[in-house]
């Protein structure tokens, strides 16, 4: 064996750098032959980041690898990306030290060494314009969640006053509920007067509404109700401002889809008018080139989340299997010796994947091919597994639509039943063949 050469890892990126990102300082490592001082520390100020980029550019560095540490990597990433570097954002779990030693210098050197041999996989990050849209959509989602907490605070104050308005009104933020709450905060206490604000479409009569509005009217609870209502209105204004910023961001996107597009199904939103929904639908079609809302259970808000998280360019994912794995919807591969490992698979939080899971939950009552598939899954597996499998099916459809640029065509429940019947017949034929029998199918 002396004549054989010792096998070594090949060098994939000879001109690369590894950066250990921190909140106040960044440690950068390059090849020892590239600079006399191969490891340097830079501050976190903007001029420090520009100095870091100048140093790497002077050394001829082309690729840069860094950990996704909190939100501290974002300014550095944007500076390096704008300067033309090929920046690889990697998961911190992939850069853990094999030995027990740990320091900032060792960490950046270890990242550089792994990147040199091509042992790190960069995370998916859409184009800069899509990142802007993604931040706005996430901001809007945060405001909607905060507004839902305000509704819970209003309901708590009413319950403490024994005002049973939720027993006669299905939606506290509807026309009847908000009219009564605003008059109540304004100082009206007479249940009969408040009941006259009842909308004529409400099923409960005026007398029942008046009975539900009899409470103890304690001062502290009325004060909490007024503050929750004021915060609810303030957040509503912020949500509308977010919608305006999202619309402007979509207008600046390069148009992929051309021509007019019409909604395949009516879609309502508590925060947008019908005209705003139509404008958002057209903007999403222009950005993606396909109408995702034609897929059952995919609403405009779901399509907006998908557009902001993944964009229209999916070349980063060579196959639908890799796309579904990034979404956290692929089957787990934690196996050893041909058997699955004990315990749960690592949790993967992906906003686009969560949106598809929610859409899969709504497929239970859908009169479509997807709905029939989901109900069949619910009959043979638990709910969580069925939801994940249906979300996986949606992800495959979306990948095909975005990569091929074709419109979605609904096959209907009849197509699913025919497909299911063919599978059952083929299964019977296989079982009969094992037993030496033959199944005769009707002509």
XYZ file of C-alpha atoms in Angstrom:
443
model
C 0.000 0.000 0.000
C 2.994 2.271 0.141
C 2.748 3.000 -3.559
C -0.760 4.431 -3.255
C -1.182 8.100 -2.597
C -3.131 9.266 0.389
C -6.611 10.354 -0.660
C -7.482 13.950 0.179
C -10.516 16.152 -0.155
C -10.570 18.118 -3.369
C -10.565 21.907 -3.257
C -13.776 23.265 -4.724
C -13.497 26.952 -3.809
C -9.816 28.012 -3.666
C -10.632 31.709 -3.236
C -13.195 31.754 -0.440
C -13.614 33.128 3.076
C -15.416 32.048 6.220
C -17.079 34.540 8.547
C -18.201 33.996 12.119
C -21.039 36.521 12.484
C -21.655 38.290 15.781
C -23.773 41.112 17.104
C -20.876 43.556 17.560
C -17.976 42.036 15.650
C -17.276 39.637 12.786
C -14.292 37.287 12.507
C -13.115 36.548 8.957
C -10.764 33.743 7.879
C -9.105 33.298 4.465
C -6.430 30.970 3.072
C -3.150 31.324 5.017
C -1.284 31.968 1.766
C -3.662 34.743 0.697
C -2.691 37.204 3.424
C -0.091 37.624 6.109
C -2.889 37.920 8.650
C -5.310 35.193 7.583
C -7.805 35.879 10.402
C -9.090 39.392 11.089
C -11.706 40.937 13.310
C -14.053 43.649 12.051
C -16.603 45.716 13.917
C -20.324 45.832 13.280
C -20.643 49.448 12.113
C -21.485 50.172 8.483
C -18.023 51.527 7.699
C -16.526 48.373 9.247
C -18.598 46.228 6.882
C -17.363 48.230 3.906
C -13.776 47.805 5.139
C -14.360 44.057 5.421
C -15.631 43.946 1.831
C -12.647 45.980 0.629
C -10.224 43.596 2.335
C -11.841 40.517 0.783
C -11.981 42.155 -2.629
C -8.298 43.042 -2.441
C -7.423 39.410 -1.673
C -9.371 38.153 -4.678
C -12.000 36.324 -2.621
C -15.006 35.266 -4.669
C -17.095 33.076 -2.354
C -18.013 33.915 1.237
C -19.658 31.549 3.753
C -21.373 32.727 6.921
C -23.707 31.327 9.540
C -27.322 32.410 9.813
C -26.977 33.888 13.308
C -30.175 35.647 14.349
C -30.633 38.775 12.243
C -27.028 39.970 12.583
C -26.042 38.414 9.248
C -28.507 40.488 7.205
C -26.549 43.797 6.981
C -23.302 41.989 6.195
C -25.018 39.766 3.637
C -26.541 42.747 1.857
C -23.215 44.607 1.726
C -21.304 41.623 0.348
C -24.058 40.734 -2.121
C -24.130 44.311 -3.412
C -20.341 44.212 -3.877
C -20.622 41.160 -6.155
C -19.509 38.367 -3.826
C -21.080 34.914 -4.035
C -22.431 34.734 -0.500
C -23.400 31.357 0.965
C -25.686 31.515 3.983
C -25.402 28.197 5.821
C -27.207 26.558 8.703
C -25.370 26.725 12.017
C -25.929 22.987 12.533
C -23.726 22.268 9.501
C -20.747 24.186 10.935
C -20.505 22.691 14.404
C -17.000 21.907 15.558
C -16.086 18.232 15.653
C -13.842 18.755 18.676
C -14.935 20.316 21.919
C -12.915 23.492 21.397
C -14.751 26.653 20.470
C -13.663 30.224 19.887
C -14.374 32.942 17.359
C -11.060 32.340 15.580
C -11.559 28.576 15.384
C -15.153 29.001 14.215
C -14.324 31.221 11.252
C -11.391 28.989 10.291
C -13.603 25.917 10.444
C -16.231 27.595 8.244
C -13.513 28.553 5.752
C -12.151 25.011 5.703
C -15.571 23.440 5.114
C -16.344 25.964 2.379
C -12.990 25.351 0.660
C -13.853 21.687 0.130
C -17.482 22.375 -0.837
C -18.939 20.737 2.270
C -21.480 23.479 2.974
C -24.856 23.945 1.330
C -26.166 27.473 1.084
C -29.682 28.294 2.211
C -32.293 29.496 -0.254
C -32.674 33.250 -0.384
C -34.855 34.802 -3.109
C -33.983 37.868 -5.135
C -33.579 41.198 -3.362
C -36.914 42.533 -4.651
C -38.682 39.418 -3.361
C -36.950 39.843 0.006
C -38.452 43.332 0.229
C -41.898 41.924 -0.464
C -41.296 39.132 2.041
C -40.464 41.586 4.821
C -43.643 43.560 4.144
C -45.822 40.445 4.109
C -44.285 39.203 7.349
C -44.833 42.634 8.913
C -48.490 42.505 7.898
C -48.835 39.001 9.338
C -47.432 40.246 12.652
C -49.964 43.091 12.747
C -52.832 40.691 12.008
C -51.717 38.457 14.884
C -51.524 41.475 17.200
C -55.027 42.476 16.149
C -56.334 39.010 16.992
C -54.917 39.458 20.505
C -56.875 42.694 20.802
C -60.046 40.773 19.976
C -59.214 38.306 22.741
C -58.705 41.209 25.186
C -62.065 42.719 24.236
C -63.752 39.363 24.705
C -62.105 38.969 28.110
C -63.352 42.378 29.261
C -66.899 41.542 28.132
C -66.798 38.205 29.910
C -65.632 39.830 33.142
C -68.627 42.179 32.918
C -70.887 39.181 32.136
C -71.834 40.676 28.783
C -72.682 37.630 26.648
C -72.483 39.331 23.266
C -70.491 36.433 21.796
C -73.484 34.139 22.434
C -75.637 35.973 19.876
C -72.951 37.342 17.504
C -70.715 34.863 15.684
C -68.053 37.477 14.878
C -67.277 40.136 17.459
C -65.600 42.282 14.793
C -68.584 42.108 12.447
C -71.005 44.924 11.699
C -73.258 44.344 14.731
C -70.467 43.580 17.169
C -68.308 46.602 16.333
C -71.289 48.988 16.306
C -72.297 47.858 19.800
C -68.734 47.970 21.129
C -68.136 51.488 19.850
C -71.375 52.780 21.329
C -70.591 50.960 24.577
C -67.147 52.574 24.848
C -68.719 55.942 24.011
C -70.824 55.712 27.195
C -74.104 54.007 26.271
C -75.239 51.461 28.864
C -78.908 50.831 28.028
C -79.197 47.283 26.585
C -82.333 48.145 24.594
C -80.636 51.100 22.925
C -77.558 49.005 22.151
C -79.735 46.198 20.772
C -81.193 48.585 18.194
C -77.781 48.584 16.495
C -78.399 44.970 15.516
C -77.963 44.241 11.818
C -81.083 42.897 10.149
C -79.194 39.828 8.906
C -78.474 38.687 12.476
C -80.411 35.562 13.420
C -80.937 36.572 17.061
C -83.829 38.970 17.576
C -83.539 42.358 19.261
C -84.845 41.108 22.601
C -82.230 38.343 22.781
C -79.458 40.791 21.935
C -80.684 43.141 24.685
C -80.626 40.309 27.241
C -77.057 39.436 26.309
C -75.986 43.059 26.909
C -76.943 43.161 30.578
C -73.736 43.388 32.623
C -72.199 44.888 35.738
C -70.334 47.684 33.843
C -67.339 47.857 36.168
C -65.019 50.775 35.489
C -61.766 48.831 35.189
C -63.232 46.419 32.651
C -64.714 49.239 30.570
C -61.317 50.927 30.597
C -59.627 47.727 29.361
C -62.304 47.341 26.679
C -61.750 50.894 25.442
C -57.986 50.455 25.223
C -58.302 47.137 23.383
C -60.738 48.697 20.901
C -58.438 51.685 20.316
C -55.492 49.376 19.732
C -57.616 47.281 17.373
C -58.417 50.353 15.273
C -54.783 51.484 15.301
C -53.576 48.091 14.110
C -56.232 48.137 11.409
C -54.725 51.364 10.057
C -51.270 49.799 10.122
C -52.538 46.739 8.250
C -53.995 48.971 5.558
C -50.654 50.786 5.357
C -48.906 47.427 4.936
C -51.330 46.539 2.128
C -50.430 49.781 0.374
C -46.692 49.090 0.700
C -47.201 45.525 -0.545
C -49.077 46.827 -3.579
C -46.264 49.246 -4.400
C -43.682 46.475 -4.018
C -45.625 44.213 -6.379
C -45.809 46.983 -8.979
C -41.993 47.181 -9.009
C -41.638 43.449 -9.688
C -40.717 42.387 -13.243
C -43.895 41.274 -15.013
C -43.858 37.599 -15.975
C -47.552 37.073 -16.642
C -49.152 39.119 -19.390
C -52.788 39.670 -20.248
C -55.904 39.873 -18.131
C -56.827 37.300 -15.535
C -60.110 36.748 -13.741
C -60.736 35.225 -10.338
C -61.797 31.611 -10.559
C -63.682 31.851 -7.253
C -64.997 34.673 -5.066
C -62.598 35.647 -2.297
C -63.410 37.883 0.648
C -61.034 39.521 3.087
C -61.769 41.313 6.381
C -59.071 43.886 5.623
C -59.456 44.481 1.875
C -62.269 45.621 -0.368
C -63.322 43.704 -3.475
C -61.443 46.179 -5.650
C -58.266 45.756 -3.597
C -58.585 41.974 -3.797
C -58.886 42.164 -7.579
C -55.850 44.450 -7.864
C -53.778 42.156 -5.636
C -54.864 39.123 -7.649
C -53.729 40.742 -10.908
C -50.421 41.842 -9.390
C -49.672 38.316 -8.163
C -50.453 36.899 -11.589
C -48.122 39.411 -13.215
C -45.337 38.507 -10.768
C -45.652 34.700 -10.902
C -46.926 34.190 -14.441
C -49.572 31.704 -13.226
C -52.750 32.016 -11.203
C -52.192 29.996 -8.034
C -55.666 30.834 -6.740
C -57.140 28.446 -9.315
C -55.843 25.618 -7.143
C -58.549 24.613 -4.635
C -58.037 25.962 -1.076
C -55.367 28.441 -2.277
C -56.700 31.911 -1.416
C -55.140 35.251 -2.260
C -53.468 35.555 1.148
C -51.917 32.095 0.719
C -50.724 32.971 -2.783
C -49.256 36.215 -1.416
C -47.287 34.317 1.234
C -45.988 31.861 -1.370
C -45.012 34.665 -3.749
C -43.160 36.543 -1.005
C -41.345 33.495 0.360
C -40.245 31.720 -2.820
C -40.766 34.171 -5.686
C -41.258 33.106 -9.286
C -37.776 31.661 -9.907
C -37.352 28.112 -8.588
C -34.131 27.250 -10.394
C -32.481 26.907 -6.989
C -34.477 23.660 -6.615
C -33.619 21.185 -9.404
C -36.559 18.908 -8.548
C -39.872 19.000 -6.749
C -38.468 16.612 -4.138
C -35.868 19.183 -3.084
C -38.486 21.924 -3.111
C -40.791 19.914 -0.832
C -37.884 19.078 1.473
C -37.080 22.786 1.837
C -40.721 23.438 2.714
C -40.529 20.800 5.440
C -43.202 18.656 3.749
C -41.088 15.756 2.478
C -41.123 12.393 4.287
C -38.375 12.088 6.918
C -35.125 10.320 6.011
C -33.831 9.652 9.519
C -32.820 6.015 9.058
C -29.950 3.784 10.039
C -29.472 0.098 9.270
C -32.605 0.224 7.122
C -34.756 1.214 10.109
C -36.104 4.635 11.128
C -34.363 6.315 14.021
C -36.347 6.700 17.252
C -37.704 10.077 18.244
C -39.156 12.904 16.253
C -37.630 14.397 13.139
C -36.037 17.851 13.450
C -38.596 20.648 13.425
C -38.486 22.782 10.280
C -40.344 26.087 10.425
C -41.098 27.386 6.957
C -43.733 30.068 6.417
C -44.566 28.860 2.920
C -44.889 25.307 4.206
C -47.155 26.467 7.045
C -49.361 28.293 4.540
C -49.702 25.105 2.495
C -50.539 23.115 5.625
C -53.341 25.557 6.418
C -54.604 25.264 2.852
C -54.541 21.474 3.236
C -56.704 21.696 6.361
C -59.335 23.564 4.330
C -59.340 20.811 1.687
C -61.589 18.621 3.819
C -64.752 20.318 2.530
C -63.505 21.052 -0.964
C -65.533 19.487 -3.786
C -62.494 18.924 -5.980
C -59.836 16.357 -6.828
C -57.729 17.680 -3.965
C -60.627 17.480 -1.524
C -61.394 13.887 -2.472
C -57.725 12.960 -2.104
C -57.553 14.577 1.340
C -60.718 12.841 2.579
C -59.318 9.497 1.390
C -56.140 10.159 3.366
C -58.118 11.057 6.483
C -59.848 7.673 6.243
C -56.591 5.697 6.434
C -54.171 7.871 8.488
C -54.171 10.357 11.346
C -55.053 13.990 10.740
C -51.557 15.471 11.003
C -50.115 12.972 8.537
C -53.003 13.534 6.127
C -52.550 17.314 6.292
C -48.828 17.001 5.617
C -49.422 14.639 2.686
C -52.000 16.977 1.144
C -49.697 19.960 1.630
C -46.978 17.919 -0.079
C -49.357 17.353 -2.997
C -50.045 21.092 -3.208
C -46.311 21.826 -3.173
C -45.722 19.481 -6.106
C -48.504 21.164 -8.082
C -47.132 24.634 -7.351
C -43.625 23.594 -8.368
C -44.947 22.234 -11.662
C -46.961 25.389 -12.357
C -44.106 27.794 -11.611
C -41.437 25.833 -13.488
C -43.548 24.925 -16.526
C -45.668 28.075 -16.689
C -48.886 26.149 -17.295
C -52.315 26.931 -15.871
C -53.937 24.654 -13.312
C -56.649 22.359 -14.682
C -59.174 20.911 -12.246
C -59.835 17.202 -12.853
C -62.787 16.856 -10.482
C -63.962 14.197 -8.049
C -64.920 11.844 -10.898
C -61.291 11.645 -12.014
C -60.183 10.781 -8.485
C -62.819 8.047 -8.159
C -61.761 6.569 -11.507
C -58.107 6.665 -10.458
C -58.958 5.083 -7.125
C -60.954 2.329 -8.838
C -58.065 1.521 -11.187
C -55.654 1.266 -8.252
C -57.974 -1.081 -6.396
C -58.371 -3.292 -9.477
C -54.616 -3.449 -10.013
C -54.154 -4.342 -6.339
C -56.680 -7.168 -6.691
C -54.907 -8.445 -9.789
C -51.562 -8.526 -7.970
C -53.058 -10.413 -5.018
C -54.788 -12.864 -7.342
C -51.572 -13.466 -9.274
C -49.767 -14.378 -6.043
C -52.504 -16.941 -5.321
C -52.434 -18.335 -8.847
C -55.850 -16.923 -9.714
C -57.083 -14.490 -12.351
C -59.412 -11.531 -11.992
C -61.698 -10.973 -14.964
C -62.501 -7.308 -15.466
C -65.769 -6.244 -17.091
C -65.503 -5.187 -20.702
